GROMACS .gro file of C-alpha atoms in nm:
model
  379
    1UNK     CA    1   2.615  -0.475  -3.033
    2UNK     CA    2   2.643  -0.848  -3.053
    3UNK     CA    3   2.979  -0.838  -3.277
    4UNK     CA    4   3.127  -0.629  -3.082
    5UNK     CA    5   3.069  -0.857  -2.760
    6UNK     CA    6   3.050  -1.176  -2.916
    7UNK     CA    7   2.716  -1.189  -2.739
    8UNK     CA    8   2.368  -1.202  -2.879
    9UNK     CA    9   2.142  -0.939  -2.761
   10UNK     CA   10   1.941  -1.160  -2.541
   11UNK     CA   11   2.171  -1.262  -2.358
   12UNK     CA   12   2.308  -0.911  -2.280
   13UNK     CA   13   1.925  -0.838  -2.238
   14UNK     CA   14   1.952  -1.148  -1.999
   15UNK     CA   15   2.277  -1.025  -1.818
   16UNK     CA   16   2.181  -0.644  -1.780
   17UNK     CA   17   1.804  -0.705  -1.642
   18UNK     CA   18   1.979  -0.901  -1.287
   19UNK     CA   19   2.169  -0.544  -1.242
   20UNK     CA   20   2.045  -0.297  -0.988
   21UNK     CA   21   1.881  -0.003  -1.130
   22UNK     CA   22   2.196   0.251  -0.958
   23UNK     CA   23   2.443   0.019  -1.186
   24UNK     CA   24   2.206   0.013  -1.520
   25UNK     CA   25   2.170   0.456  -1.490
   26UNK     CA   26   2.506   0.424  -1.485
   27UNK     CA   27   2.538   0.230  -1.804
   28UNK     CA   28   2.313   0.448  -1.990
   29UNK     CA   29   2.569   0.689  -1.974
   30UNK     CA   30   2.840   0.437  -2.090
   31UNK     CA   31   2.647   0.299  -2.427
   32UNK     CA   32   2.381   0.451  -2.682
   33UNK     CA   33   2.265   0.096  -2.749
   34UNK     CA   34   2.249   0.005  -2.394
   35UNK     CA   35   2.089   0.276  -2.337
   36UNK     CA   36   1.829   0.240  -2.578
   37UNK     CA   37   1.765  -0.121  -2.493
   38UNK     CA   38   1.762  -0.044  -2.070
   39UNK     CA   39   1.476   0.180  -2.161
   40UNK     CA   40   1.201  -0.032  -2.398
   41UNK     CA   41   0.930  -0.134  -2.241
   42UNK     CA   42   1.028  -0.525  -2.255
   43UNK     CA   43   1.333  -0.483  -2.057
   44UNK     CA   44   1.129  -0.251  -1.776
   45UNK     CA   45   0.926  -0.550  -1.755
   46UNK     CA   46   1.181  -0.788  -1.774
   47UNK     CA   47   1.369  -0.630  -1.499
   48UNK     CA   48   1.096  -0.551  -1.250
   49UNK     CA   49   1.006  -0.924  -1.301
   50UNK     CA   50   1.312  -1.041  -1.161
   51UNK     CA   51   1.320  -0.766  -0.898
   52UNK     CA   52   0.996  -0.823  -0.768
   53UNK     CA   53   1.152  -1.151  -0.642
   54UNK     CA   54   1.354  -0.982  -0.376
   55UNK     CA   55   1.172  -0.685  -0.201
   56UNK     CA   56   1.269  -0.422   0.041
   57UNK     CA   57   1.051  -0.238   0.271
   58UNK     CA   58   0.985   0.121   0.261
   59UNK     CA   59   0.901   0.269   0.582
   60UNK     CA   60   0.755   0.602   0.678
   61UNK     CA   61   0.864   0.722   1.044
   62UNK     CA   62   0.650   1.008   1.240
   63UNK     CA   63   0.621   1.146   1.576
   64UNK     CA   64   0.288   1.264   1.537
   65UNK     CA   65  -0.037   1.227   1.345
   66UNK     CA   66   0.042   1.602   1.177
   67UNK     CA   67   0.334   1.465   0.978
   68UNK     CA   68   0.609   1.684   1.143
   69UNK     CA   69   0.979   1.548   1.255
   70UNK     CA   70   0.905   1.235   0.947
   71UNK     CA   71   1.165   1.069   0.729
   72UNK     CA   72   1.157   0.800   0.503
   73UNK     CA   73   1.412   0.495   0.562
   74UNK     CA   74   1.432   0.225   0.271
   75UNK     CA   75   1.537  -0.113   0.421
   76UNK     CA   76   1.700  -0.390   0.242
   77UNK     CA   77   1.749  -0.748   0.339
   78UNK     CA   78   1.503  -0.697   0.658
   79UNK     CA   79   1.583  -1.049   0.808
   80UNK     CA   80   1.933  -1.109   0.679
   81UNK     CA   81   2.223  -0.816   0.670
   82UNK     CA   82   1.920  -0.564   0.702
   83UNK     CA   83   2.068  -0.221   0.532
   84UNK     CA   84   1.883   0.067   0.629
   85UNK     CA   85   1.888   0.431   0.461
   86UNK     CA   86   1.734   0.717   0.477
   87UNK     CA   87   1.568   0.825   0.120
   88UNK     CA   88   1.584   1.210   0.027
   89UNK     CA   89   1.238   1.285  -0.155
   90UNK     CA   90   1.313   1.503  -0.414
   91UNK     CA   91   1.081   1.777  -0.434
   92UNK     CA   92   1.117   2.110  -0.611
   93UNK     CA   93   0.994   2.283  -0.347
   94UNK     CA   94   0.899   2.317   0.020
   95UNK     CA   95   0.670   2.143   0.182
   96UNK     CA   96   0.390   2.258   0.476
   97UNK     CA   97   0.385   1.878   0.597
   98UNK     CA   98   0.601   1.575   0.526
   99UNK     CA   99   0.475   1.360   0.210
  100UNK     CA  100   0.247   1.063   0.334
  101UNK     CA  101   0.316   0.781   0.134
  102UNK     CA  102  -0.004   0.589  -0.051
  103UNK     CA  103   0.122   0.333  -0.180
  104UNK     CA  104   0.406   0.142  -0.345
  105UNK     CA  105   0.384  -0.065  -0.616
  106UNK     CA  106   0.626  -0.140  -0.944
  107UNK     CA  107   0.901   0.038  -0.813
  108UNK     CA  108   0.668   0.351  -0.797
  109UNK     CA  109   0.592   0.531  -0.479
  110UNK     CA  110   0.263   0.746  -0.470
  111UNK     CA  111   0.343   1.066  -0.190
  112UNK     CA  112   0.033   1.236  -0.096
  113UNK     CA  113   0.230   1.630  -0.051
  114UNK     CA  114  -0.095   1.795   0.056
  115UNK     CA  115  -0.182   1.973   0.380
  116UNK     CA  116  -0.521   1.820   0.370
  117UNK     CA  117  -0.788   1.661   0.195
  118UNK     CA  118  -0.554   1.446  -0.001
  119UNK     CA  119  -0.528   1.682  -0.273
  120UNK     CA  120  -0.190   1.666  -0.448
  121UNK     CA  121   0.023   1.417  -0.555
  122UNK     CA  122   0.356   1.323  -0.642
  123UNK     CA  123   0.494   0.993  -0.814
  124UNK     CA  124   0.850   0.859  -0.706
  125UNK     CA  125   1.073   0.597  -0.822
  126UNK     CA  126   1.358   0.627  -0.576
  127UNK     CA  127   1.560   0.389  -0.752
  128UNK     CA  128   1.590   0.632  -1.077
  129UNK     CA  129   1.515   0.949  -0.893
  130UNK     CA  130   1.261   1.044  -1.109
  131UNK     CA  131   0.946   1.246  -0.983
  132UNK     CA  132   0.662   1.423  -1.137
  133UNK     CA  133   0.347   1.635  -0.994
  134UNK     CA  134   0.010   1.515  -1.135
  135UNK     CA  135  -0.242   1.742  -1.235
  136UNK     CA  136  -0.502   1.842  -0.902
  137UNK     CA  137  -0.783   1.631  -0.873
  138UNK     CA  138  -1.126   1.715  -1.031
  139UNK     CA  139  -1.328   1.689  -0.674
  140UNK     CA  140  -1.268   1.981  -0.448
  141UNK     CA  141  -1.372   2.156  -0.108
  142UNK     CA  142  -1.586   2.422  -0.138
  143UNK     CA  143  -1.747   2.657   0.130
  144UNK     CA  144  -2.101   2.563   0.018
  145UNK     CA  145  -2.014   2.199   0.025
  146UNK     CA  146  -1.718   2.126   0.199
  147UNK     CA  147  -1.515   1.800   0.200
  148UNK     CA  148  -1.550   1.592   0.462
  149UNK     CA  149  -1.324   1.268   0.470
  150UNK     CA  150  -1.107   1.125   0.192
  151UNK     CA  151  -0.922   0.771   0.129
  152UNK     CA  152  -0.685   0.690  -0.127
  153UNK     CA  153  -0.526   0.356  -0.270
  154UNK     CA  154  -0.238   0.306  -0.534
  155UNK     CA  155  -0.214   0.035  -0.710
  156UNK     CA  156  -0.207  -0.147  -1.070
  157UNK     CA  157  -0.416  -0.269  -1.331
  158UNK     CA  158  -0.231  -0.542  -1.536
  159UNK     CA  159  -0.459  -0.599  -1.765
  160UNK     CA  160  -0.411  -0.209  -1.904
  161UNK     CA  161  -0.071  -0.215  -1.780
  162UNK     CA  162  -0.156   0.126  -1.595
  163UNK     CA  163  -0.092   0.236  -1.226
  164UNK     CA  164  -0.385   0.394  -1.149
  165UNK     CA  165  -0.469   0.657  -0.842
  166UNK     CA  166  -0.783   0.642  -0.695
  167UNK     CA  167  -0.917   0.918  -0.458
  168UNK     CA  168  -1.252   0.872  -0.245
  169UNK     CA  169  -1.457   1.228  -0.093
  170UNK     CA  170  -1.698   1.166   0.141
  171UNK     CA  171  -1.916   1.485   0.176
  172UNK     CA  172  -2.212   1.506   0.475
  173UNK     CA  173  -2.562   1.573   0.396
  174UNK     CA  174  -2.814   1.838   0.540
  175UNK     CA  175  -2.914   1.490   0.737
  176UNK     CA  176  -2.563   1.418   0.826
  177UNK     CA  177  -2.517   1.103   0.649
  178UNK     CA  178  -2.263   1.139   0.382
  179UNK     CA  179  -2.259   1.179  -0.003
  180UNK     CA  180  -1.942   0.983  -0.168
  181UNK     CA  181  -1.798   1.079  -0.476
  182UNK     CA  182  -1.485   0.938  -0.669
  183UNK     CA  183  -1.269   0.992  -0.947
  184UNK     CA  184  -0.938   0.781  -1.033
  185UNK     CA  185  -0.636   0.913  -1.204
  186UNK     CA  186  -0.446   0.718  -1.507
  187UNK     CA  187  -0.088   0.685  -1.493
  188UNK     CA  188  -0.107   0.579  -1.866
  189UNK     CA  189  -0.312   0.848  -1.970
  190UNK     CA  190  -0.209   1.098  -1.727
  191UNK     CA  191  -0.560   1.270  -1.655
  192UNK     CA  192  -0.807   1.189  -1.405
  193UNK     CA  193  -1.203   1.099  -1.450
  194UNK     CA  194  -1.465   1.073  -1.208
  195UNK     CA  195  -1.633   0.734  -1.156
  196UNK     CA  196  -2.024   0.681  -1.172
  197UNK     CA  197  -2.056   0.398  -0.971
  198UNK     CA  198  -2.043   0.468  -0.650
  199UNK     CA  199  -2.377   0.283  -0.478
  200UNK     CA  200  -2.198   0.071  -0.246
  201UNK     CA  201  -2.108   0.361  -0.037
  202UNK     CA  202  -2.535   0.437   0.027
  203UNK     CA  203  -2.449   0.151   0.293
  204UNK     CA  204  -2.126   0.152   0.414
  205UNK     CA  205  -1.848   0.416   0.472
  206UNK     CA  206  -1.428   0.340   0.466
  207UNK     CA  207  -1.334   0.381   0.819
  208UNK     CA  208  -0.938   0.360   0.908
  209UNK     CA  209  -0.604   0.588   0.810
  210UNK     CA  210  -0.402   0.641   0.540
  211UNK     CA  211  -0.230   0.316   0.549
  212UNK     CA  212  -0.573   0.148   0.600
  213UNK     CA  213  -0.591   0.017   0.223
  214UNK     CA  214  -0.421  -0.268  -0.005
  215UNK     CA  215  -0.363  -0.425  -0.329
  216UNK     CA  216  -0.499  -0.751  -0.419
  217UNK     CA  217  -0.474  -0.960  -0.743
  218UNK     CA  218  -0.584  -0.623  -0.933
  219UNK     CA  219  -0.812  -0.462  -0.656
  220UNK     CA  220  -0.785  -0.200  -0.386
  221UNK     CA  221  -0.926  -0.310  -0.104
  222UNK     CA  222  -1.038  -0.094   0.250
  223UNK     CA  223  -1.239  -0.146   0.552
  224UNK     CA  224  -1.567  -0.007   0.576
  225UNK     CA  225  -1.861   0.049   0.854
  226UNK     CA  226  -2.227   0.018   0.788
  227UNK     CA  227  -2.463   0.298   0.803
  228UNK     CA  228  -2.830   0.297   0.937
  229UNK     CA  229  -2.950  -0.065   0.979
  230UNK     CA  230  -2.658  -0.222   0.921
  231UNK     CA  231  -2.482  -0.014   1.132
  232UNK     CA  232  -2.323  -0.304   1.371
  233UNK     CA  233  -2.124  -0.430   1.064
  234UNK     CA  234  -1.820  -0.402   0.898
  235UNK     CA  235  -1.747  -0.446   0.539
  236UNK     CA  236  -1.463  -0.468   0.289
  237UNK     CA  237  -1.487  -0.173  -0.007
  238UNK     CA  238  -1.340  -0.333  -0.314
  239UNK     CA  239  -1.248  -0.132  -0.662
  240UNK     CA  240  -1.144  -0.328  -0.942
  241UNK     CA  241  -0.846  -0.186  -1.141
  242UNK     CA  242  -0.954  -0.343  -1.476
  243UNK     CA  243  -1.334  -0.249  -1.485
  244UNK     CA  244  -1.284   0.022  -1.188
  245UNK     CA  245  -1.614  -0.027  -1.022
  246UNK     CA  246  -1.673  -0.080  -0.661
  247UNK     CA  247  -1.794  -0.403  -0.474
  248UNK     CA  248  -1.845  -0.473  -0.122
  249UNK     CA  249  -1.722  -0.828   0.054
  250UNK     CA  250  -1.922  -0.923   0.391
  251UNK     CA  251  -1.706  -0.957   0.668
  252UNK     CA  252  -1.631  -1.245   0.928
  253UNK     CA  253  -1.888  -1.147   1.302
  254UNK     CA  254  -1.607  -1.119   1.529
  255UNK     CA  255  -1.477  -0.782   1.325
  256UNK     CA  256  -1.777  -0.630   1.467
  257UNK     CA  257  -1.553  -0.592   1.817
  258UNK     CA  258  -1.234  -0.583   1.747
  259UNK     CA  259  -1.034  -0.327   1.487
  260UNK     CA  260  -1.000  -0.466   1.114
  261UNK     CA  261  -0.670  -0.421   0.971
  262UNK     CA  262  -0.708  -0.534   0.576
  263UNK     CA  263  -0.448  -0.728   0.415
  264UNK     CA  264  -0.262  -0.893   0.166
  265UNK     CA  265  -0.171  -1.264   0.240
  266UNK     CA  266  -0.033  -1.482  -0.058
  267UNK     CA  267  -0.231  -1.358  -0.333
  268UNK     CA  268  -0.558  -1.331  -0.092
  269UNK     CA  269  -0.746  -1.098   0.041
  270UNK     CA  270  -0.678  -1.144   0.416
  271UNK     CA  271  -0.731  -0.969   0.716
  272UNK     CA  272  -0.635  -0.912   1.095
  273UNK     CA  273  -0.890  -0.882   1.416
  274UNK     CA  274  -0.722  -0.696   1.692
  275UNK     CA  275  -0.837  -0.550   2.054
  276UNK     CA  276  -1.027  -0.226   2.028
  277UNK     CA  277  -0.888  -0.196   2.428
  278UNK     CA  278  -0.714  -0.429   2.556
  279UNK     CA  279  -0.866  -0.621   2.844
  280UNK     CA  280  -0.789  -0.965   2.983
  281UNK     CA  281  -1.135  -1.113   3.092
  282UNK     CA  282  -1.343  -0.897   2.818
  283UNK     CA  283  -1.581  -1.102   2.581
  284UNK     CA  284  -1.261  -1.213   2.362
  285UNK     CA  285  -1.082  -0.887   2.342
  286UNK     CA  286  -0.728  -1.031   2.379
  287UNK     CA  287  -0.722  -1.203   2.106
  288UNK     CA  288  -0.558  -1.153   1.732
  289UNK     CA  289  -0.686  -1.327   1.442
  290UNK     CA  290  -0.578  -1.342   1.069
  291UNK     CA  291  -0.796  -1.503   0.810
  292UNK     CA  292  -0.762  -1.538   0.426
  293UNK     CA  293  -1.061  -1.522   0.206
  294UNK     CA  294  -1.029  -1.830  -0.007
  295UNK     CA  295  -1.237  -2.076  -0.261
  296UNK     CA  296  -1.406  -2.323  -0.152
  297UNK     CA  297  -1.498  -2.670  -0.192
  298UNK     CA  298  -1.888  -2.508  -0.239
  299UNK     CA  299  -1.760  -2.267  -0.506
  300UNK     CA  300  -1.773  -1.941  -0.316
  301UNK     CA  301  -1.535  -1.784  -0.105
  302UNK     CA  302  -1.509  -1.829   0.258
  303UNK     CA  303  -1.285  -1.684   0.548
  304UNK     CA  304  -1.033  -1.910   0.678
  305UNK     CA  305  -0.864  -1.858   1.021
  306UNK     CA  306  -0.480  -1.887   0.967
  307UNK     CA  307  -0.352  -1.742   1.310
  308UNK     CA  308  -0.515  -1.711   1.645
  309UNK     CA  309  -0.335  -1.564   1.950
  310UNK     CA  310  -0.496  -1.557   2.276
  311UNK     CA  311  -0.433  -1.454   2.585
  312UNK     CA  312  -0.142  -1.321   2.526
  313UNK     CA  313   0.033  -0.989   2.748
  314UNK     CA  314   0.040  -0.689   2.464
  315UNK     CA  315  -0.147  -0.522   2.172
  316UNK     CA  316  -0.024  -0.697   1.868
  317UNK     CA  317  -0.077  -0.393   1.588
  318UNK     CA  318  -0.077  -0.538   1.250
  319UNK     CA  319   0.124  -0.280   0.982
  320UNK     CA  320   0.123  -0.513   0.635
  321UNK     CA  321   0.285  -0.797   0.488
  322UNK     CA  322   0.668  -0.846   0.354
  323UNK     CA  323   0.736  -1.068   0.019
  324UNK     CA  324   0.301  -1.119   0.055
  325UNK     CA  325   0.394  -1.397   0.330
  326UNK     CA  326   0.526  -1.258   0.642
  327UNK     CA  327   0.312  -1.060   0.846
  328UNK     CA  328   0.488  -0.726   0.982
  329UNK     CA  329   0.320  -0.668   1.322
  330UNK     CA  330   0.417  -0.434   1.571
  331UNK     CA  331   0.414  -0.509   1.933
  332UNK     CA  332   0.295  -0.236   2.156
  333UNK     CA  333   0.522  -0.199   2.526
  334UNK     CA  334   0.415  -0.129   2.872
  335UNK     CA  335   0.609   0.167   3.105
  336UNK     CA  336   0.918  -0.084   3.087
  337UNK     CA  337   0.964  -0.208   2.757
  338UNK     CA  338   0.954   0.016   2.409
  339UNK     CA  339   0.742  -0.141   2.096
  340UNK     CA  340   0.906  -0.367   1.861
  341UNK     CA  341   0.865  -0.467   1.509
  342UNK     CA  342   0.876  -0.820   1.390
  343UNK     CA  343   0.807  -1.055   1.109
  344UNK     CA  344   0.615  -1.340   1.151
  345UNK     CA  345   0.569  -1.593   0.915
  346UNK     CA  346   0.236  -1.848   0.927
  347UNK     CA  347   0.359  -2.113   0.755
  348UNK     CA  348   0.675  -2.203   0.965
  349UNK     CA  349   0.560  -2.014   1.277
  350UNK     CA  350   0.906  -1.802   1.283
  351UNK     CA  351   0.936  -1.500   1.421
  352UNK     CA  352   1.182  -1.219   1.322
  353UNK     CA  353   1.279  -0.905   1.498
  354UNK     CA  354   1.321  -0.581   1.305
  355UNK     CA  355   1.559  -0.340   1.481
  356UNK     CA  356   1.447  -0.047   1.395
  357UNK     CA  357   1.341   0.176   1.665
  358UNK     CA  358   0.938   0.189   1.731
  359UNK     CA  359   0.976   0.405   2.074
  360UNK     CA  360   0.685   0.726   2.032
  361UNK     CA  361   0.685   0.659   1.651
  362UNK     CA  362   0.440   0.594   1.417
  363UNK     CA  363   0.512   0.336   1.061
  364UNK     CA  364   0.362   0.329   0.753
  365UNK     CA  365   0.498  -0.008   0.628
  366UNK     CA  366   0.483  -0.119   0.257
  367UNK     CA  367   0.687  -0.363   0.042
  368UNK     CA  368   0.849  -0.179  -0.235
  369UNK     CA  369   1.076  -0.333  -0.507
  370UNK     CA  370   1.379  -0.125  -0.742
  371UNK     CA  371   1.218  -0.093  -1.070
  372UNK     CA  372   1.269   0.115  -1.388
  373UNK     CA  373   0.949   0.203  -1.439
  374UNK     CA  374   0.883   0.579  -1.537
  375UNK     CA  375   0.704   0.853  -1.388
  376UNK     CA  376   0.564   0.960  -1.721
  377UNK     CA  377   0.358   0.664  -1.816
  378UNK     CA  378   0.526   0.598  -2.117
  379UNK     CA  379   0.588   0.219  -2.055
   0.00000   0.00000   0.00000
C-alpha cells in the first residue's frame, strides 16, 4: 500500500481515521487493503477518538407516553449550521410501538423494541447501518410473579472495552414492598448474566422514566427514593461497569422537594433540582439548581452548586447535556407561547436556542457521536 501511494501506512491510517464513516463504507468497497485496515480494532478506536471530539445529538420525538406518531431526527452542528435528519431504524420487521432509545454511546445506539417490560433489544450504529437483535433477557414476567417496574442504562466499560446492557426488575412482595433483581448483558461476550448484588435496592427504589439514567466516568447512574424510614429521601443508584456492582450516593436536602433529573457535567456526576409544581411564593419551588459532585479539599466528595435560577416565569425541564458541558434544558410555555429547547452553557453563561419544534412533544435527548464500532462485539 505504501509504494503504491508513496505514503506510509500511518499516515494513510492518519488521513482515513478524520473521514466520516458514509465516506470510509464507501472506500471499503474501493480497496481490499483499505478495507482491511478501516476495520482492525486500532483504527475503530482511532477513529471514534477523533469523532468523539465533535458530537451530534440524537433526539427521540413523541406525542404521547405510548410511543405512537415517534421518529428519530439526528442533528448535527446544533449551535452552528444545525443539520437535522430524520434516521430510518432499520428493523426486519414490524413493530407494535416505536423503539425507545436507552442509550447512546460509541457510536452505538441501544433501542428498547418491546411493548413492555423492557424486554427486547436492538443495537444500532446509524452511521454503518448495522443492527442486530440480542438474545431475550433471562428475568421474565410470570403470572405467579409478575413484573412490576423495570429501568435500563447503556453504557461502557473501558477497562474491558465492552458496552454493556444492564436491565433492573422490580417485583412487589405479598407486603407490597418490592423484590429487585438484575442481570446485565455483554456486548463482548454477547450473553447476559444475572448479578448477585443487589442490597442497595432493600432501601431505595429508581424512581423516573426511561431517559432518567446516565453514564459517568464508567458508571450508570439513576435516581432513587427511599423506602420505609428513609422514605423522605432521595438517592443516586450507581453500577460500576468494571466490577458491575451497585452503590448508592446520598443526595443534596433540597432534592427531597423538588424533581431530580441526574446528569452528566464535565466528567462529574451532576444533577438538576426542578419544581415538582410550579408556584411563585411556595417554600422555594421556583427555583432550578445544578450541582456537580466533586473532590474535595477534605478528601471526599461534596455537591457543589454551579447554577441557581430563581424566581424566574416557567418550568425549566432539564433533558441532558451536549459535548458533557452544555446543559440541554427545555423551557415549558404558557397558553401563548410553545416550549423551546436551548443550550446553556455554565461556564460562559450563553444561551443557545435549538429550533426544533417542542409544541405537544415529548424528547429523549442524548449526545451521540459517528463511530465504526460493530454490532457484533468483535472489536
Amino acid at each position: 500500500m505504501a509504494s503504491s501511494l508513496s505514503l506510509p501506512q500511518t499516515t494513510i491510517s492518519d488521513i482515513l481515521s478524520r473521514l466520516p464513516v458514509k465516506s470510509l463504507t464507501r472506500f471499503k468497497s474501493v480497496s481490499k487493503d483499505w478495507a482491511y485496515l478501516t476495520s482492525t480494532p486500532a483504527f475503530v478506536s482511532d477513529h471514534l477518538r477523533r469523532s468523539s471530539s465533535d458530537p451530534s445529538l440524537i433526539v427521540r420525538c413523541y406525542n404521547t407516553q405510548s410511543g405512537f406518531d415517534s421518529v428519530i431526527l439526528l442533528i448535527t452542528d446544533p449551535t452552528q449550521n444545525f443539520a437535522c435528519r430524520h434516521l430510518a431504524v432499520p428493523l426486519d420487521e414490524p413493530l407494535p410501538l416505536f423503539p425507545k432509545i436507552v442509550g447512546s454511546i460509541g457510536g452505538l445506539v441501544c433501542l428498547d423494541v418491546s411493548p413492555c417490560y423492557a424486554s427486547d433489544f436492538v443495537l444500532w450504529n446509524p452511521g454503518t447501518k448495522q443492527f442486530k437483535h440480542l438474545p431475550f433477557p433471562l428475568i421474565a414476567s410470570t403470572r405467579s410473579n409478575p413484573i412490576w417496574l423495570v429501568f435500563v442504562g447503556f453504557g461502557f466499560d473501558s477497562f474491558n472495552n465492552d458496552y454493556k446492557l444492564v436491565r433492573i426488575v422490580s417485583f412487589k412482595r405479598n407486603d407490597g414492598l418490592p423484590f429487585v433483581r438484575a442481570e446485565v448483558y455483554s456486548w463482548k461476550e454477547g450473553i447476559w448474566k444475572e448479578l448477585e448484588d443487589t442490597v442497595c435496592f432493600d432501601s431505595a427504589i429508581i424512581c423516573g422514566g426511561q431517559d432518567g439514567v446516565v453514564v459517568v466516568d464508567g458508571s450508570l447512574n439513576w435516581v432513587a427514593i427511599g423506602l420505609q424510614r428513609y422514605a423522605d429521601r432521595k438517592v443516586v443508584i450507581s453500577f460500576d461497569m468494571r466490577r458491575e456492582v451497585f452503590k448508592t450516593i446520598p443526595l443534596p436536602a433540597l432534592t427531597r422537594i423538588g424533581n431530580v433529573k441526574v446528569m452528566s457535567y464535565m466528567g462529574l456526576l451532576a444533577i438538576a433540582v426542578y419544581p415538582l409544581v410550579f408556584a411563585a411564593n411556595g417554600n422555594n419551588m421556583n427555583r432550578f439548581e445544578f450541582s456537580v459532585l466533586s473532590d474535595c479539599e477534605d478528601g471526599r466528595k461534596h455537591w457543589t452548586n454551579v447554577v441557581l435560577a430563581e424566581n424566574f416565569s416557567k418550568f425549566l425541564v432539564p433533558m441532558g447535556t451536549w459535548r458533557d458541558r452544555e446543559l440541554m434544558i427545555k423551557q415549558m410555555g404558557d397558553r401563548d407561547n410553545h416550549p423551546k429547547l436551548f443550550l446553556y452553557d455554565p461556564i460562559d453563561e450563553r444561551t443557545k436556542r435549538l429550533p426544533i419544534d417542542c409544541a405537544d412533544l415529548y424528547l429523549q435527548c442524548y449526545s451521540h457521536v459517528e463511530s465504526l464500532v460493530s454490532v457484533d462485539g468483535r472489536n
